[in-house]
Amino acid sequence: MVDYHMTSGGAPPHMGQLGQDQRYMEQEEDWDRDLLLDPAWEKQQRKTFTAWCNSHLRKAGTQIENIDEDFRDGLKLMLLLEVISGERLPKPERGKMRVHKINNVNKALDFIASKGVKLVSIGAEEIVDGNTKMTLGMIWTIILRFAIQDISVEETSAKEGLLLWCQRKTAPYKNVNVQNFHISWKDGLAFNALIHRHRPELIEYDKLRKDDPVTNLNNAFEVAERYLDIPKMLDAEDIVNTARPDEKAIMTYVSSFYHAFSGAQKAETAANRICKVLAVNQENEHLMEDYEKLASDLLEWIRRTIPWLENRVPEKTMHDMQQKLEDFRDYRRVHKPPKVQEKCQLEINFNTLQTKLRLSNRPAFMPSEGKMVSDINNGWQHLEQAEKGFEEWLLNAIRRLERLDHLAEKFRQKALIHEAWTEGKEAMLKQKDYESATLADIKALIRKHEAFESDLAAHQDRVEQIAAIAQELNELDYYDSPSVNARCQKICDQWDLLGSLTHTRREALEVTEKQLEAIDQLYLEYAKRAAPFNNWMEGAMEDLQDMFIVHTIEEIEGLIAAHEQFKSTLPDADREREAILGIQNEAQKIADYSHIKLASGNPYTTVTPQIINSKWEKVQQLVPKRDGALKGEHDKQQSNEHLRLQFASLANVVGPWIQAKMEEIGRIAIELHGTLEDQMTHLKQYEQSVINYKPNIDKLEQQHQLIQEALIFDNKHTNYTMEHIRVGWEHLLTTIARTSNEVENQILTRDAKGISQEQMHEYRASFNHFDRDHTGALGPEEFKACLISLGYDVENDRQGDAEFNRIMAIVDPNNTGMVTFQAFIDFMSRETTDTDTADQVIASFKVLAGDKNYITAAELRRELPPDQAEYCIARMAPYQGPDAVPGALDYMSFSTALYGESDL
């Protein structure tokens, strides 16, 4: 007897991949002699092994009838091995002698041993002698090696792999629980479930009954033989009537089902791969369409808004300008914030899309012309530049209109006073009353004219002020300048005429003066003192009624001080009034004493004591009114100061808080610990804590609006403006969102590449260790040191520099000189993991096409889900090869296009 054992010199070269399967083979080859003597098991094995051998021998046009006898000469045994292995064995010996038969069987056993099978206690002589036990053991060894050993399911193989395959396929079926290859199959439901899982049209599974195993088994065996080309290897009665069916017979029979359905399994795997690739591609296309629409809408809004912000044409009235300021506030509060969020979300969507494309080996997304993130950022910068100057221009325009209104009102008041004073003066100067007057009258007329000249000179300043105000209104482009100019010109022309008429009348009076006596000196003195005092009172009344505009409490306090100074002069003015009235009283006393009948009124002046008293009383009334107006303005400025302090107290807290949070989020982005999900949770909590601070921003906005409504233009108590706070707040929210997006992309990378949490921590620790300046990015030298620490050969020599330049081209394709953490983990994951490629997708399509170079629409619709089948049909070009048929589609160019030209 010859024993076929592995030699001590080691396994054959092809034995290296056997591993765990070989150990299983060795266990199975320890043939249990006692079990083989069991008549029921021997019968099952004989029938099963005979049917299995004939299923292969019929391919060579032959078969066996008796497994003990038909393999004795070794000829059909060698033929069986050639059919199942696809290899040629040595030429058999055709002699009829025992030695010839032994040599043929030895050639077969040598071939089995060459396949890494350890044959224990099975010799050629026993096979030639027709030893049933040894023959069945040899056939079982062949079945194990060529039908079961190569079965592999989810990293398990041979018997365990076949059992796992059965469990996976029958899991959805009721009353089926495959745990072994003997009693789990007695009721026949497991055989029927395997067939129904792959060919549901062949089995009406719901009509099968667990309590009728014979019917179930016969149904499965007959369907398998008729439709699946699996010969009937067992009798239902043999299985049912045996307490424990033979495991090897059942395994042999089940392996035939596995191999019959393996083609369908490959097609299913191929279809799943294609579905996965197409699903990724469809999702990416949806993201691209969403980006294009959001970018178009945002750019259109920017395009419409910028011209409005750049329009610097002022309105003519204060009401219209204040409405324009209110429109701008609505833009800042209502219209812009959603667009800030849209811009931030657009950048996040773009980064997420690029990450998904990169992780699935797709080409980077290139938006339509003019819709790049950089284009949107440029447009946004243009918008903010226009916005930055718009508010300042609005406030300056409002200040300008406010000053114009003040000047115009001041012009009207002075013009009214002057016109009231000039009324009748032209007619008075033109009269020739001196021609018929007495000497006394003439002298009176002369002195009256002198008083008038004094009064005229006193009004010169007012005329000059009126002209100066009109000139300033013209220089400030006052909208009603034509009417102001016309009125000013009329006043100036009249003033020139009065000057000319005054000069002419004086000459006429002087010609006749030689004929006149001096007139009453008291009247003359009265007229001379009353006229300037009257002018002083008119000036005082004008000043007391003059409008004022101030912006600070210091300015109003200056006006109050000036007013107090004016009030301090009133006692002296009252004494002057009493003195002037005393002159008039003295003249009246002289006339009374001399019994002189005085003419009504002072011939030298129109300023009567009644006028002086009336105007003095008017001044006395205006002083307390002025006090009240100044006090009201003082209260208003105190209120404005309170608003400034209130805004400053909160702004001086919010501003540093935002700056501190900006520095804190910078540190958090570098020092995050724990899993990426923990980091994401921490960032969301941190973001929520920042959002919870929003009421302080809103409160500051409310205070800022009160300041704007009060027309307060400066605040010495703080360096923070509302614009600084808004920009800082928006920047803080954007930075948190970008940091969260970076962690989300790291999660996508980890999940897509299969990176463990420990690897991600190791990558982060290495990156942070070499990020000395905590900028969140590595310079070239820092990155090189990091690579060296990870075992890369990038030392400073020609080969190392070339390798380093290759890596830098991957992690920094834009030559920015910095390597981000996202680029670093992309590189590390690319070095350690694998993804689908265009070649793999092409191979999958080839399986579905039945190994053809093209595929048809019918095949796509049969193998793929409807939406993905139609997706492929719509995008595949017609196949142009020499073997093309009508309706043939080119799946190769379609698969290559999915991954870009880099995979060609």
mmCIF file of N, CA, C and O in Angstrom, residues 377-451:
data_model
loop_
_atom_site.group_PDB
_atom_site.id
_atom_site.type_symbol
_atom_site.label_atom_id
_atom_site.label_comp_id
_atom_site.label_asym_id
_atom_site.label_seq_id
_atom_site.Cartn_x
_atom_site.Cartn_y
_atom_site.Cartn_z
ATOM 1 N N ASN A 377 -16.771 85.546 -4.230
ATOM 2 C CA ASN A 377 -16.041 86.336 -3.232
ATOM 3 C C ASN A 377 -15.688 87.709 -3.790
ATOM 4 O O ASN A 377 -15.759 88.718 -3.088
ATOM 5 N N ASN A 378 -15.272 87.768 -5.083
ATOM 6 C CA ASN A 378 -14.957 89.065 -5.689
ATOM 7 C C ASN A 378 -16.197 89.953 -5.733
ATOM 8 O O ASN A 378 -16.137 91.149 -5.431
ATOM 9 N N GLY A 379 -17.323 89.362 -6.158
ATOM 10 C CA GLY A 379 -18.563 90.134 -6.182
ATOM 11 C C GLY A 379 -18.960 90.613 -4.800
ATOM 12 O O GLY A 379 -19.419 91.730 -4.617
ATOM 13 N N TRP A 380 -18.766 89.733 -3.806
ATOM 14 C CA TRP A 380 -19.110 90.092 -2.418
ATOM 15 C C TRP A 380 -18.211 91.229 -1.911
ATOM 16 O O TRP A 380 -18.674 92.132 -1.219
ATOM 17 N N GLN A 381 -16.906 91.169 -2.261
ATOM 18 C CA GLN A 381 -15.997 92.243 -1.861
ATOM 19 C C GLN A 381 -16.421 93.564 -2.504
ATOM 20 O O GLN A 381 -16.375 94.619 -1.861
ATOM 21 N N HIS A 382 -16.806 93.515 -3.782
ATOM 22 C CA HIS A 382 -17.288 94.714 -4.459
ATOM 23 C C HIS A 382 -18.534 95.264 -3.752
ATOM 24 O O HIS A 382 -18.671 96.475 -3.542
ATOM 25 N N LEU A 383 -19.436 94.337 -3.359
ATOM 26 C CA LEU A 383 -20.646 94.740 -2.641
ATOM 27 C C LEU A 383 -20.301 95.421 -1.321
ATOM 28 O O LEU A 383 -20.831 96.492 -0.999
ATOM 29 N N GLU A 384 -19.402 94.811 -0.541
ATOM 30 C CA GLU A 384 -19.061 95.386 0.765
ATOM 31 C C GLU A 384 -18.302 96.697 0.608
ATOM 32 O O GLU A 384 -18.425 97.593 1.454
ATOM 33 N N GLN A 385 -17.491 96.830 -0.475
ATOM 34 C CA GLN A 385 -16.794 98.090 -0.708
ATOM 35 C C GLN A 385 -17.808 99.203 -0.993
ATOM 36 O O GLN A 385 -17.682 100.321 -0.478
ATOM 37 N N ALA A 386 -18.816 98.876 -1.827
ATOM 38 C CA ALA A 386 -19.852 99.872 -2.115
ATOM 39 C C ALA A 386 -20.652 100.192 -0.858
ATOM 40 O O ALA A 386 -21.004 101.343 -0.600
ATOM 41 N N GLU A 387 -20.925 99.149 -0.057
ATOM 42 C CA GLU A 387 -21.711 99.334 1.169
ATOM 43 C C GLU A 387 -20.958 100.165 2.193
ATOM 44 O O GLU A 387 -21.548 100.985 2.906
ATOM 45 N N LYS A 388 -19.617 99.958 2.254
ATOM 46 C CA LYS A 388 -18.809 100.647 3.252
ATOM 47 C C LYS A 388 -18.921 102.167 3.124
ATOM 48 O O LYS A 388 -19.025 102.890 4.107
ATOM 49 N N GLY A 389 -18.901 102.676 1.877
ATOM 50 C CA GLY A 389 -18.964 104.127 1.687
ATOM 51 C C GLY A 389 -20.371 104.675 1.641
ATOM 52 O O GLY A 389 -20.568 105.880 1.751
ATOM 53 N N PHE A 390 -21.376 103.770 1.482
ATOM 54 C CA PHE A 390 -22.737 104.247 1.280
ATOM 55 C C PHE A 390 -23.307 104.883 2.535
ATOM 56 O O PHE A 390 -23.906 105.960 2.482
ATOM 57 N N GLU A 391 -23.127 104.228 3.680
ATOM 58 C CA GLU A 391 -23.688 104.760 4.922
ATOM 59 C C GLU A 391 -23.034 106.096 5.283
ATOM 60 O O GLU A 391 -23.710 107.040 5.692
ATOM 61 N N GLU A 392 -21.709 106.165 5.101
ATOM 62 C CA GLU A 392 -21.008 107.419 5.403
ATOM 63 C C GLU A 392 -21.509 108.542 4.501
ATOM 64 O O GLU A 392 -21.723 109.676 4.943
ATOM 65 N N TRP A 393 -21.729 108.205 3.225
ATOM 66 C CA TRP A 393 -22.249 109.216 2.298
ATOM 67 C C TRP A 393 -23.650 109.666 2.712
ATOM 68 O O TRP A 393 -23.971 110.860 2.656
ATOM 69 N N LEU A 394 -24.497 108.696 3.123
ATOM 70 C CA LEU A 394 -25.853 109.051 3.544
ATOM 71 C C LEU A 394 -25.827 110.025 4.729
ATOM 72 O O LEU A 394 -26.541 111.041 4.727
ATOM 73 N N LEU A 395 -24.993 109.709 5.733
ATOM 74 C CA LEU A 395 -24.944 110.570 6.915
ATOM 75 C C LEU A 395 -24.416 111.961 6.560
ATOM 76 O O LEU A 395 -24.911 112.975 7.055
ATOM 77 N N ASN A 396 -23.382 112.009 5.698
ATOM 78 C CA ASN A 396 -22.851 113.312 5.277
ATOM 79 C C ASN A 396 -23.896 114.105 4.501
ATOM 80 O O ASN A 396 -24.013 115.329 4.657
ATOM 81 N N ALA A 397 -24.656 113.383 3.648
ATOM 82 C CA ALA A 397 -25.690 114.078 2.877
ATOM 83 C C ALA A 397 -26.777 114.629 3.802
ATOM 84 O O ALA A 397 -27.293 115.731 3.584
ATOM 85 N N ILE A 398 -27.126 113.862 4.835
ATOM 86 C CA ILE A 398 -28.138 114.338 5.791
ATOM 87 C C ILE A 398 -27.612 115.559 6.551
ATOM 88 O O ILE A 398 -28.343 116.540 6.767
ATOM 89 N N ARG A 399 -26.320 115.485 6.972
ATOM 90 C CA ARG A 399 -25.735 116.663 7.647
ATOM 91 C C ARG A 399 -25.774 117.888 6.726
ATOM 92 O O ARG A 399 -26.079 119.005 7.156
ATOM 93 N N ARG A 400 -25.438 117.640 5.442
ATOM 94 C CA ARG A 400 -25.427 118.752 4.487
ATOM 95 C C ARG A 400 -26.832 119.347 4.338
ATOM 96 O O ARG A 400 -26.997 120.579 4.356
ATOM 97 N N LEU A 401 -27.861 118.505 4.196
ATOM 98 C CA LEU A 401 -29.223 119.015 4.051
ATOM 99 C C LEU A 401 -29.673 119.738 5.321
ATOM 100 O O LEU A 401 -30.389 120.743 5.263
ATOM 101 N N GLU A 402 -29.238 119.201 6.467
ATOM 102 C CA GLU A 402 -29.606 119.846 7.731
ATOM 103 C C GLU A 402 -29.018 121.259 7.793
ATOM 104 O O GLU A 402 -29.694 122.219 8.184
ATOM 105 N N ARG A 403 -27.719 121.364 7.382
ATOM 106 C CA ARG A 403 -27.093 122.698 7.387
ATOM 107 C C ARG A 403 -27.757 123.607 6.361
ATOM 108 O O ARG A 403 -27.961 124.807 6.611
ATOM 109 N N LEU A 404 -28.116 123.047 5.197
ATOM 110 C CA LEU A 404 -28.756 123.866 4.173
ATOM 111 C C LEU A 404 -30.099 124.401 4.658
ATOM 112 O O LEU A 404 -30.425 125.575 4.445
ATOM 113 N N ASP A 405 -30.875 123.534 5.328
ATOM 114 C CA ASP A 405 -32.171 123.993 5.846
ATOM 115 C C ASP A 405 -31.976 125.100 6.887
ATOM 116 O O ASP A 405 -32.738 126.079 6.943
ATOM 117 N N HIS A 406 -30.931 124.907 7.745
ATOM 118 C CA HIS A 406 -30.654 125.926 8.753
ATOM 119 C C HIS A 406 -30.271 127.253 8.101
ATOM 120 O O HIS A 406 -30.769 128.327 8.493
ATOM 121 N N LEU A 407 -29.381 127.188 7.094
ATOM 122 C CA LEU A 407 -28.949 128.421 6.423
ATOM 123 C C LEU A 407 -30.115 129.081 5.689
ATOM 124 O O LEU A 407 -30.243 130.318 5.704
ATOM 125 N N ALA A 408 -30.957 128.260 5.036
ATOM 126 C CA ALA A 408 -32.081 128.835 4.293
ATOM 127 C C ALA A 408 -33.057 129.545 5.243
ATOM 128 O O ALA A 408 -33.560 130.629 4.926
ATOM 129 N N GLU A 409 -33.308 128.944 6.408
ATOM 130 C CA GLU A 409 -34.189 129.584 7.369
ATOM 131 C C GLU A 409 -33.579 130.865 7.913
ATOM 132 O O GLU A 409 -34.277 131.886 8.093
ATOM 133 N N LYS A 410 -32.259 130.797 8.146
ATOM 134 C CA LYS A 410 -31.574 132.006 8.631
ATOM 135 C C LYS A 410 -31.623 133.117 7.583
ATOM 136 O O LYS A 410 -31.832 134.307 7.910
ATOM 137 N N PHE A 411 -31.477 132.735 6.309
ATOM 138 C CA PHE A 411 -31.563 133.722 5.222
ATOM 139 C C PHE A 411 -32.946 134.366 5.199
ATOM 140 O O PHE A 411 -33.086 135.601 5.056
ATOM 141 N N ARG A 412 -33.982 133.531 5.347
ATOM 142 C CA ARG A 412 -35.350 134.066 5.285
ATOM 143 C C ARG A 412 -35.620 135.019 6.450
ATOM 144 O O ARG A 412 -36.243 136.080 6.267
ATOM 145 N N GLN A 413 -35.153 134.659 7.637
ATOM 146 C CA GLN A 413 -35.383 135.539 8.791
ATOM 147 C C GLN A 413 -34.691 136.891 8.607
ATOM 148 O O GLN A 413 -35.288 137.958 8.831
ATOM 149 N N LYS A 414 -33.429 136.857 8.205
ATOM 150 C CA LYS A 414 -32.688 138.127 8.025
ATOM 151 C C LYS A 414 -33.282 138.940 6.890
ATOM 152 O O LYS A 414 -33.358 140.188 6.959
ATOM 153 N N ALA A 415 -33.724 138.245 5.824
ATOM 154 C CA ALA A 415 -34.321 138.963 4.698
ATOM 155 C C ALA A 415 -35.639 139.627 5.109
ATOM 156 O O ALA A 415 -35.924 140.776 4.720
ATOM 157 N N LEU A 416 -36.445 138.888 5.905
ATOM 158 C CA LEU A 416 -37.703 139.465 6.364
ATOM 159 C C LEU A 416 -37.465 140.716 7.219
ATOM 160 O O LEU A 416 -38.153 141.746 7.070
ATOM 161 N N ILE A 417 -36.478 140.641 8.144
ATOM 162 C CA ILE A 417 -36.177 141.790 9.005
ATOM 163 C C ILE A 417 -35.704 142.980 8.173
ATOM 164 O O ILE A 417 -36.132 144.137 8.373
ATOM 165 N N HIS A 418 -34.816 142.678 7.203
ATOM 166 C CA HIS A 418 -34.283 143.765 6.373
ATOM 167 C C HIS A 418 -35.383 144.382 5.501
ATOM 168 O O HIS A 418 -35.472 145.611 5.372
ATOM 169 N N GLU A 419 -36.204 143.522 4.891
ATOM 170 C CA GLU A 419 -37.268 144.037 4.031
ATOM 171 C C GLU A 419 -38.276 144.858 4.836
ATOM 172 O O GLU A 419 -38.827 145.859 4.344
ATOM 173 N N ALA A 420 -38.522 144.397 6.088
ATOM 174 C CA ALA A 420 -39.424 145.180 6.935
ATOM 175 C C ALA A 420 -38.812 146.553 7.247
ATOM 176 O O ALA A 420 -39.516 147.577 7.313
ATOM 177 N N TRP A 421 -37.476 146.556 7.461
ATOM 178 C CA TRP A 421 -36.805 147.834 7.772
ATOM 179 C C TRP A 421 -36.795 148.772 6.554
ATOM 180 O O TRP A 421 -36.963 149.985 6.668
ATOM 181 N N THR A 422 -36.588 148.230 5.352
ATOM 182 C CA THR A 422 -36.470 149.072 4.143
ATOM 183 C C THR A 422 -37.823 149.549 3.621
ATOM 184 O O THR A 422 -37.876 150.388 2.714
ATOM 185 N N GLU A 423 -38.891 148.985 4.163
ATOM 186 C CA GLU A 423 -40.205 149.357 3.657
ATOM 187 C C GLU A 423 -40.461 150.871 3.846
ATOM 188 O O GLU A 423 -40.374 151.397 4.953
ATOM 189 N N GLY A 424 -40.712 151.580 2.772
ATOM 190 C CA GLY A 424 -40.999 153.016 2.804
ATOM 191 C C GLY A 424 -39.779 153.908 2.790
ATOM 192 O O GLY A 424 -39.898 155.143 2.675
ATOM 193 N N LYS A 425 -38.579 153.294 2.935
ATOM 194 C CA LYS A 425 -37.357 154.113 2.981
ATOM 195 C C LYS A 425 -37.095 154.778 1.642
ATOM 196 O O LYS A 425 -36.639 155.925 1.574
ATOM 197 N N GLU A 426 -37.380 154.125 0.566
ATOM 198 C CA GLU A 426 -37.118 154.695 -0.768
ATOM 199 C C GLU A 426 -38.015 155.916 -1.003
ATOM 200 O O GLU A 426 -37.551 156.973 -1.479
ATOM 201 N N ALA A 427 -39.283 155.804 -0.638
ATOM 202 C CA ALA A 427 -40.213 156.938 -0.807
ATOM 203 C C ALA A 427 -39.821 158.109 0.083
ATOM 204 O O ALA A 427 -39.912 159.292 -0.312
ATOM 205 N N MET A 428 -39.360 157.792 1.304
ATOM 206 C CA MET A 428 -38.942 158.854 2.229
ATOM 207 C C MET A 428 -37.755 159.634 1.662
ATOM 208 O O MET A 428 -37.706 160.879 1.748
ATOM 209 N N LEU A 429 -36.800 158.887 1.102
ATOM 210 C CA LEU A 429 -35.610 159.553 0.579
ATOM 211 C C LEU A 429 -35.902 160.356 -0.696
ATOM 212 O O LEU A 429 -35.155 161.270 -1.041
ATOM 213 N N LYS A 430 -36.955 160.003 -1.386
ATOM 214 C CA LYS A 430 -37.268 160.701 -2.639
ATOM 215 C C LYS A 430 -38.128 161.964 -2.427
ATOM 216 O O LYS A 430 -38.235 162.792 -3.330
ATOM 217 N N GLN A 431 -38.756 162.102 -1.248
ATOM 218 C CA GLN A 431 -39.621 163.261 -1.053
ATOM 219 C C GLN A 431 -38.809 164.577 -0.981
ATOM 220 O O GLN A 431 -37.661 164.567 -0.546
ATOM 221 N N LYS A 432 -39.404 165.680 -1.377
ATOM 222 C CA LYS A 432 -38.724 166.990 -1.406
ATOM 223 C C LYS A 432 -39.406 167.958 -0.433
ATOM 224 O O LYS A 432 -39.701 169.117 -0.744
ATOM 225 N N ASP A 433 -39.648 167.483 0.785
ATOM 226 C CA ASP A 433 -40.322 168.289 1.799
ATOM 227 C C ASP A 433 -39.495 169.492 2.221
ATOM 228 O O ASP A 433 -40.002 170.462 2.769
ATOM 229 N N TYR A 434 -38.190 169.439 2.013
ATOM 230 C CA TYR A 434 -37.324 170.551 2.414
ATOM 231 C C TYR A 434 -37.561 171.801 1.574
ATOM 232 O O TYR A 434 -37.157 172.904 1.932
ATOM 233 N N GLU A 435 -38.232 171.695 0.469
ATOM 234 C CA GLU A 435 -38.428 172.856 -0.377
ATOM 235 C C GLU A 435 -39.446 173.853 0.238
ATOM 236 O O GLU A 435 -39.394 175.049 -0.044
ATOM 237 N N SER A 436 -40.327 173.336 1.019
ATOM 238 C CA SER A 436 -41.347 174.201 1.611
ATOM 239 C C SER A 436 -41.271 174.243 3.123
ATOM 240 O O SER A 436 -42.184 174.726 3.791
ATOM 241 N N ALA A 437 -40.184 173.684 3.706
ATOM 242 C CA ALA A 437 -40.068 173.583 5.153
ATOM 243 C C ALA A 437 -39.481 174.867 5.727
ATOM 244 O O ALA A 437 -38.798 175.625 5.050
ATOM 245 N N THR A 438 -39.741 175.054 7.001
ATOM 246 C CA THR A 438 -39.144 176.176 7.712
ATOM 247 C C THR A 438 -37.721 175.820 8.044
ATOM 248 O O THR A 438 -37.260 174.673 7.861
ATOM 249 N N LEU A 439 -36.997 176.847 8.605
ATOM 250 C CA LEU A 439 -35.610 176.607 8.971
ATOM 251 C C LEU A 439 -35.519 175.525 10.018
ATOM 252 O O LEU A 439 -34.650 174.637 9.944
ATOM 253 N N ALA A 440 -36.435 175.576 10.957
ATOM 254 C CA ALA A 440 -36.426 174.562 12.012
ATOM 255 C C ALA A 440 -36.712 173.191 11.435
ATOM 256 O O ALA A 440 -36.082 172.170 11.798
ATOM 257 N N ASP A 441 -37.659 173.217 10.512
ATOM 258 C CA ASP A 441 -37.963 171.925 9.863
ATOM 259 C C ASP A 441 -36.772 171.402 9.082
ATOM 260 O O ASP A 441 -36.483 170.196 9.069
ATOM 261 N N ILE A 442 -36.075 172.318 8.415
ATOM 262 C CA ILE A 442 -34.910 171.896 7.616
ATOM 263 C C ILE A 442 -33.852 171.305 8.524
ATOM 264 O O ILE A 442 -33.252 170.265 8.224
ATOM 265 N N LYS A 443 -33.598 172.031 9.629
ATOM 266 C CA LYS A 443 -32.583 171.514 10.540
ATOM 267 C C LYS A 443 -33.003 170.134 11.078
ATOM 268 O O LYS A 443 -32.188 169.222 11.229
ATOM 269 N N ALA A 444 -34.311 170.031 11.333
ATOM 270 C CA ALA A 444 -34.803 168.739 11.806
ATOM 271 C C ALA A 444 -34.629 167.666 10.744
ATOM 272 O O ALA A 444 -34.246 166.514 11.028
ATOM 273 N N LEU A 445 -34.902 168.057 9.510
ATOM 274 C CA LEU A 445 -34.737 167.092 8.422
ATOM 275 C C LEU A 445 -33.275 166.666 8.269
ATOM 276 O O LEU A 445 -32.977 165.487 7.994
ATOM 277 N N ILE A 446 -32.361 167.619 8.464
ATOM 278 C CA ILE A 446 -30.940 167.284 8.343
ATOM 279 C C ILE A 446 -30.540 166.257 9.414
ATOM 280 O O ILE A 446 -29.868 165.254 9.157
ATOM 281 N N ARG A 447 -30.958 166.563 10.644
ATOM 282 C CA ARG A 447 -30.589 165.645 11.724
ATOM 283 C C ARG A 447 -31.287 164.276 11.566
ATOM 284 O O ARG A 447 -30.725 163.227 11.895
ATOM 285 N N LYS A 448 -32.531 164.371 11.102
ATOM 286 C CA LYS A 448 -33.218 163.104 10.835
ATOM 287 C C LYS A 448 -32.471 162.298 9.778
ATOM 288 O O LYS A 448 -32.349 161.058 9.878
ATOM 289 N N HIS A 449 -31.985 162.994 8.802
ATOM 290 C CA HIS A 449 -31.243 162.299 7.747
ATOM 291 C C HIS A 449 -29.938 161.737 8.291
ATOM 292 O O HIS A 449 -29.523 160.630 7.914
ATOM 293 N N GLU A 450 -29.294 162.456 9.184
ATOM 294 C CA GLU A 450 -28.067 161.928 9.798
ATOM 295 C C GLU A 450 -28.376 160.664 10.615
ATOM 296 O O GLU A 450 -27.603 159.678 10.587
ATOM 297 N N ALA A 451 -29.498 160.734 11.326
ATOM 298 C CA ALA A 451 -29.892 159.535 12.084
ATOM 299 C C ALA A 451 -30.174 158.366 11.149
ATOM 300 O O ALA A 451 -29.826 157.206 11.424
#
